[in-house]
C-alpha atoms as a PDB file:
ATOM      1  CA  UNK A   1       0.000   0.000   0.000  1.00  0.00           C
ATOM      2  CA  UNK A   2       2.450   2.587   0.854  1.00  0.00           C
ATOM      3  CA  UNK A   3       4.662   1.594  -2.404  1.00  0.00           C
ATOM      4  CA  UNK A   4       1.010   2.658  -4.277  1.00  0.00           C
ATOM      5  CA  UNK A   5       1.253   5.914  -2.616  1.00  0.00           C
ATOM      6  CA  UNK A   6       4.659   6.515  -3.154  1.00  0.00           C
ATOM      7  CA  UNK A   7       4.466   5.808  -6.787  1.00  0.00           C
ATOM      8  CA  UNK A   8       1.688   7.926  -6.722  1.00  0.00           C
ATOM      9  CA  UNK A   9       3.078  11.312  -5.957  1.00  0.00           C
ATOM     10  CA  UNK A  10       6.261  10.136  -7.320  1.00  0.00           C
ATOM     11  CA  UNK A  11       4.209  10.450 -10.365  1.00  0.00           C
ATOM     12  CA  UNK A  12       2.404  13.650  -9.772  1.00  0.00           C
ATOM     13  CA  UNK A  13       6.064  15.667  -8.456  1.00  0.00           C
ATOM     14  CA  UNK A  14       7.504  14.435 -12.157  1.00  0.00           C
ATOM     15  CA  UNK A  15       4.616  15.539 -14.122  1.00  0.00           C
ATOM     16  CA  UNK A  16       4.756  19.112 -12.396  1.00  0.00           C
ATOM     17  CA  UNK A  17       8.317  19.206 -12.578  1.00  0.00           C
ATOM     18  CA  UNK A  18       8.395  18.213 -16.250  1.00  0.00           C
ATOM     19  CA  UNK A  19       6.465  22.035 -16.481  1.00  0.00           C
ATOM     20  CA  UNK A  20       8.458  24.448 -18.359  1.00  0.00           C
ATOM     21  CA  UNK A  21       7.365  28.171 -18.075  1.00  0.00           C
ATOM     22  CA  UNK A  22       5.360  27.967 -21.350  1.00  0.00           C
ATOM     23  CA  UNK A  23       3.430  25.257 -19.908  1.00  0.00           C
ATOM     24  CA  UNK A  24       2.046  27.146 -17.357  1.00  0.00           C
ATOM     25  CA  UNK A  25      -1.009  28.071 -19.182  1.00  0.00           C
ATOM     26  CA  UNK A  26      -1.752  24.510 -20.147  1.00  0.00           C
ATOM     27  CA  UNK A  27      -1.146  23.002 -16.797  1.00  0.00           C
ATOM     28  CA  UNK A  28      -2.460  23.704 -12.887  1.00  0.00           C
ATOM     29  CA  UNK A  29      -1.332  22.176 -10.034  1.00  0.00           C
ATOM     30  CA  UNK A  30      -3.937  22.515  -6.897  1.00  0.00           C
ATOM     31  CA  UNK A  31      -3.720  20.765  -3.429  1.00  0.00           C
ATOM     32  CA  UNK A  32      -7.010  20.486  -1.970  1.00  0.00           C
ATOM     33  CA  UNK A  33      -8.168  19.005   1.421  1.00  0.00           C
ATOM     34  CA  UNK A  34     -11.818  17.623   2.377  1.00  0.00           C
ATOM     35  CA  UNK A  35     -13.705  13.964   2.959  1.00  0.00           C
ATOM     36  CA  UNK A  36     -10.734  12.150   1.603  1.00  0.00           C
ATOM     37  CA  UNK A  37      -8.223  13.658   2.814  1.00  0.00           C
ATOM     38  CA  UNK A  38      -5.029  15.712   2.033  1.00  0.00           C
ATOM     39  CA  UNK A  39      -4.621  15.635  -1.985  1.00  0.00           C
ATOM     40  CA  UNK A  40      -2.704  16.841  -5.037  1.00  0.00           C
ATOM     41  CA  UNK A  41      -4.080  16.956  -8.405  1.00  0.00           C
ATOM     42  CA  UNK A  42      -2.928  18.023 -11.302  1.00  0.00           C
ATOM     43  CA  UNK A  43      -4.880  19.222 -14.639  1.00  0.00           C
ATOM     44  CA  UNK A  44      -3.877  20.007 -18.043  1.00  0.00           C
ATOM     45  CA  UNK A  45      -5.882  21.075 -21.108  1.00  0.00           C
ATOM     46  CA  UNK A  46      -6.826  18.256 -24.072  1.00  0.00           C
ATOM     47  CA  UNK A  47      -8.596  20.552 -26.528  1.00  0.00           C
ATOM     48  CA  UNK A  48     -10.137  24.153 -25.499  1.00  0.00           C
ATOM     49  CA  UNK A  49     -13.222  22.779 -23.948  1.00  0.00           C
ATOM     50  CA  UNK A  50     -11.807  19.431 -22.879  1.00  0.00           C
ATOM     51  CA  UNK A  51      -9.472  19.035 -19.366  1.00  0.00           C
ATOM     52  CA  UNK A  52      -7.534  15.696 -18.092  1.00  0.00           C
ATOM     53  CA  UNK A  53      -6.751  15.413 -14.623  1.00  0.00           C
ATOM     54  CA  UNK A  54      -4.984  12.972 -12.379  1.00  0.00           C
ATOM     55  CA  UNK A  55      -4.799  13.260  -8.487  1.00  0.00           C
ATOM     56  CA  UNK A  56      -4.323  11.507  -4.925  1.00  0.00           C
ATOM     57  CA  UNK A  57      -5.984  12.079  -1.764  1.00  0.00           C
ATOM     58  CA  UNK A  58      -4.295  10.528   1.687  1.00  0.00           C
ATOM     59  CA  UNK A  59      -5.059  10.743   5.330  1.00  0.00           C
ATOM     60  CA  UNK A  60      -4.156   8.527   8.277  1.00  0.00           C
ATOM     61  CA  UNK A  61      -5.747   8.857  11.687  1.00  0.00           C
ATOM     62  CA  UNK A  62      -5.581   6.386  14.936  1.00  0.00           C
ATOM     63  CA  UNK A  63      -6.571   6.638  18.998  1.00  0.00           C
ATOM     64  CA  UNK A  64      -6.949   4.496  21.713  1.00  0.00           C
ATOM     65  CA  UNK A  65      -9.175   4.846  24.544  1.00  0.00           C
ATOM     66  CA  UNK A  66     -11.519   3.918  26.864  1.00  0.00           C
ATOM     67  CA  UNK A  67     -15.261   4.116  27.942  1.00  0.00           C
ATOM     68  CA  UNK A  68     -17.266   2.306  30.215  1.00  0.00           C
ATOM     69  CA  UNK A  69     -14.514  -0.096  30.893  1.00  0.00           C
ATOM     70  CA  UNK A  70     -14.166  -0.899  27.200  1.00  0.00           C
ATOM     71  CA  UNK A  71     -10.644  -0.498  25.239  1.00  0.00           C
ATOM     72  CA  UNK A  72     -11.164   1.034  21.925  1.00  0.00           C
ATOM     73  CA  UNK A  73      -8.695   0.917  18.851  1.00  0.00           C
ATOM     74  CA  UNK A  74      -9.395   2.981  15.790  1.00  0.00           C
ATOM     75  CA  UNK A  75      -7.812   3.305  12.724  1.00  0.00           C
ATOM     76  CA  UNK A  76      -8.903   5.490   9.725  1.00  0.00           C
ATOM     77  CA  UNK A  77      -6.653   4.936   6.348  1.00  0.00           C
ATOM     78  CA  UNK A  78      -7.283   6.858   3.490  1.00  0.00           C
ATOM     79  CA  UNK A  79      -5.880   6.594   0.061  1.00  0.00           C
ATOM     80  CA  UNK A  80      -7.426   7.625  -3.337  1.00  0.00           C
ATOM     81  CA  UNK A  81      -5.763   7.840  -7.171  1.00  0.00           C
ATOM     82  CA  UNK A  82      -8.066   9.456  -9.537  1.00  0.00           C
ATOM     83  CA  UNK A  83      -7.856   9.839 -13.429  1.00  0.00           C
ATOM     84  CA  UNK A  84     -10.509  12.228 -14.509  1.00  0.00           C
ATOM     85  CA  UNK A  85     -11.970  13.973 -17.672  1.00  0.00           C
ATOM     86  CA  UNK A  86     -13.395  17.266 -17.868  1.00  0.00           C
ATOM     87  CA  UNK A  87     -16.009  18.389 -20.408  1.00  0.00           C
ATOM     88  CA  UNK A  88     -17.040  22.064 -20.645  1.00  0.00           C
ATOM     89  CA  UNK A  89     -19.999  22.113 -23.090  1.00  0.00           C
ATOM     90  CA  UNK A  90     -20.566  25.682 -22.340  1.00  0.00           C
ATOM     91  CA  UNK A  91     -17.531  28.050 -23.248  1.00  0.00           C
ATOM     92  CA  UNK A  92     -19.034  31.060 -20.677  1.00  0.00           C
ATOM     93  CA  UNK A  93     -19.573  29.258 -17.866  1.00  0.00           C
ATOM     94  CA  UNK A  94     -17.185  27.185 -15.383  1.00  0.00           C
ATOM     95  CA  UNK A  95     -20.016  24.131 -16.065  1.00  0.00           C
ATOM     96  CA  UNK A  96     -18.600  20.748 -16.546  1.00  0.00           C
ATOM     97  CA  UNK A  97     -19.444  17.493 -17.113  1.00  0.00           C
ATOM     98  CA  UNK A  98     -16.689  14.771 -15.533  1.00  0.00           C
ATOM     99  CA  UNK A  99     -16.017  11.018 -15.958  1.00  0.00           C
ATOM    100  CA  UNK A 100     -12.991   8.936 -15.346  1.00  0.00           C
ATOM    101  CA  UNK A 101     -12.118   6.319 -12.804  1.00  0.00           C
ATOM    102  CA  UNK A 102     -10.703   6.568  -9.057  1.00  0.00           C
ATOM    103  CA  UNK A 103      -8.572   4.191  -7.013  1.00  0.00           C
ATOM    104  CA  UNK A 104     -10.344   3.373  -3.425  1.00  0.00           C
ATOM    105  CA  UNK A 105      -7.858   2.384  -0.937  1.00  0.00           C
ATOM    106  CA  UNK A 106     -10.046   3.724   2.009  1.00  0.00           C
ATOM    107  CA  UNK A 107     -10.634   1.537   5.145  1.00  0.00           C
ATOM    108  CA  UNK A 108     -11.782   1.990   8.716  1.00  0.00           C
ATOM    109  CA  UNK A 109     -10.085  -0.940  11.290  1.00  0.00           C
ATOM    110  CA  UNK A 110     -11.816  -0.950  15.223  1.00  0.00           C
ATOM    111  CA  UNK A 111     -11.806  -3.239  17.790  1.00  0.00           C
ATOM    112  CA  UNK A 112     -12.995  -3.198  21.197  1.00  0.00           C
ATOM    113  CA  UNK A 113     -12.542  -5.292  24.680  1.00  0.00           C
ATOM    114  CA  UNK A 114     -13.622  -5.566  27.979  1.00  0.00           C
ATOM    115  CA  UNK A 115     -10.683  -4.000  30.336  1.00  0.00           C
ATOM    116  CA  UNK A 116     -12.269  -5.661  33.379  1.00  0.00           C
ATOM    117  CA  UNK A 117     -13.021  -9.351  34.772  1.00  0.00           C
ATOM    118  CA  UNK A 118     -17.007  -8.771  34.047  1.00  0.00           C
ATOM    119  CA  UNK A 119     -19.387  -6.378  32.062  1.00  0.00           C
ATOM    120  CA  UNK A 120     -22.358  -5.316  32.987  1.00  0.00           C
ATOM    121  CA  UNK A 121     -24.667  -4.871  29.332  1.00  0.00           C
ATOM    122  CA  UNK A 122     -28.322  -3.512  30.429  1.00  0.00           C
ATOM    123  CA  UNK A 123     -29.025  -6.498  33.358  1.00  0.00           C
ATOM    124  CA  UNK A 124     -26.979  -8.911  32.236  1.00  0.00           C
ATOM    125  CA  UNK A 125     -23.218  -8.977  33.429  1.00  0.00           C
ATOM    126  CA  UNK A 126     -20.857 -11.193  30.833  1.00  0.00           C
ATOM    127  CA  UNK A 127     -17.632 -12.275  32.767  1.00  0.00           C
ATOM    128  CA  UNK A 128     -14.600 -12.420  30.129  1.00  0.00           C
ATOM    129  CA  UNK A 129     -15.163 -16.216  29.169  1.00  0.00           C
ATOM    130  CA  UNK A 130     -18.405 -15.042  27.471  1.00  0.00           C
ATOM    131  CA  UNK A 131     -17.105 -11.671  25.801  1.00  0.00           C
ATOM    132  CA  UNK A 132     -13.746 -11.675  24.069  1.00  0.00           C
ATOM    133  CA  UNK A 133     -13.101  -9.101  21.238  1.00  0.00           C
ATOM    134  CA  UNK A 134     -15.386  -6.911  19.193  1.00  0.00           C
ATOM    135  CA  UNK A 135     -13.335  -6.304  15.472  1.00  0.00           C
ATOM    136  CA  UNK A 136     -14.687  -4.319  13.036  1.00  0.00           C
ATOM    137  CA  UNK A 137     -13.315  -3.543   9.408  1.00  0.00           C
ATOM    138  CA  UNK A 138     -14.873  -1.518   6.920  1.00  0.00           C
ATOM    139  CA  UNK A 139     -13.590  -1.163   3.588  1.00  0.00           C
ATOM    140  CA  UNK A 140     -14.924  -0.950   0.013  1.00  0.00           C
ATOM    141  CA  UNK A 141     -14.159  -1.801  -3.564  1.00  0.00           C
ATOM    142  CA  UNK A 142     -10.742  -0.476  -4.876  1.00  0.00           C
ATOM    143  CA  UNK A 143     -12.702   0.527  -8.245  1.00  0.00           C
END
């Protein structure tokens, strides 16, 4: 996974290096930050209503804790790759119509555990025999 990543912006920091100053108008380099993360992207011009563009998103967060005598581990991982096509029917106006393809690498790891002997749930205490580990993995389809 992290080799994908480094690839990745490998990729990107040779593209935007490649720029020479009268490629400026025909290329833009943006970072941008939301839901998926921390991100690059980079976006050239095919034809003069017609824009390519080809970007990665990543974000890692993690804690510990506990509530209610229960240990909590959480890990968020996020990791996108997108190839993307821009087309601007309407020369006036910044609409656009996009299509292409992104990369999902995304995935949310949790587990959970009793930190003492017993557990009281509602009326009903569990001693540790009866509850072990609670894991929890949530990912999704890389295409």
């Amino acid at each position: 996974m992290k080799n994908k990543v480094v690839l990745g912006i490998c990729s990107l920091a040779l593209v935007a290096s490649s720029l020479s100053a009268d490629s400026f108008s025909k290329y833009a380099v943006a970072l941008k930050g939301g839901t998926l993360g921390a991100g690059l992207e980079v976006t050239t011009n095919i034809t003069s209503n017609v824009n390519a563009r080809v970007g990665i998103n990543a974000f890692n967060y993690s804690t510990s804790g506990v509530e209610e005598d229960i240990d909590y581990d959480i890990k968020l991982k996020l990791l996108t790759f997108e190839v993307l096509a821009d087309y601007h029917p309407f020369e006036t106006s910044n609409f656009r119509l996009t299509g292409g393809v992104m990369y999902n690498g995304n995935k949310l790891e949790m587990n959970a555990k009793p930190s003492v002997a017993g557990l009281d749930i509602g009326d009903t205490n569990y001693n540790s025999t009866q509850i072990s580990n609670l894991d929890v993995t949530v990912d999704f389809n890389d295409i």
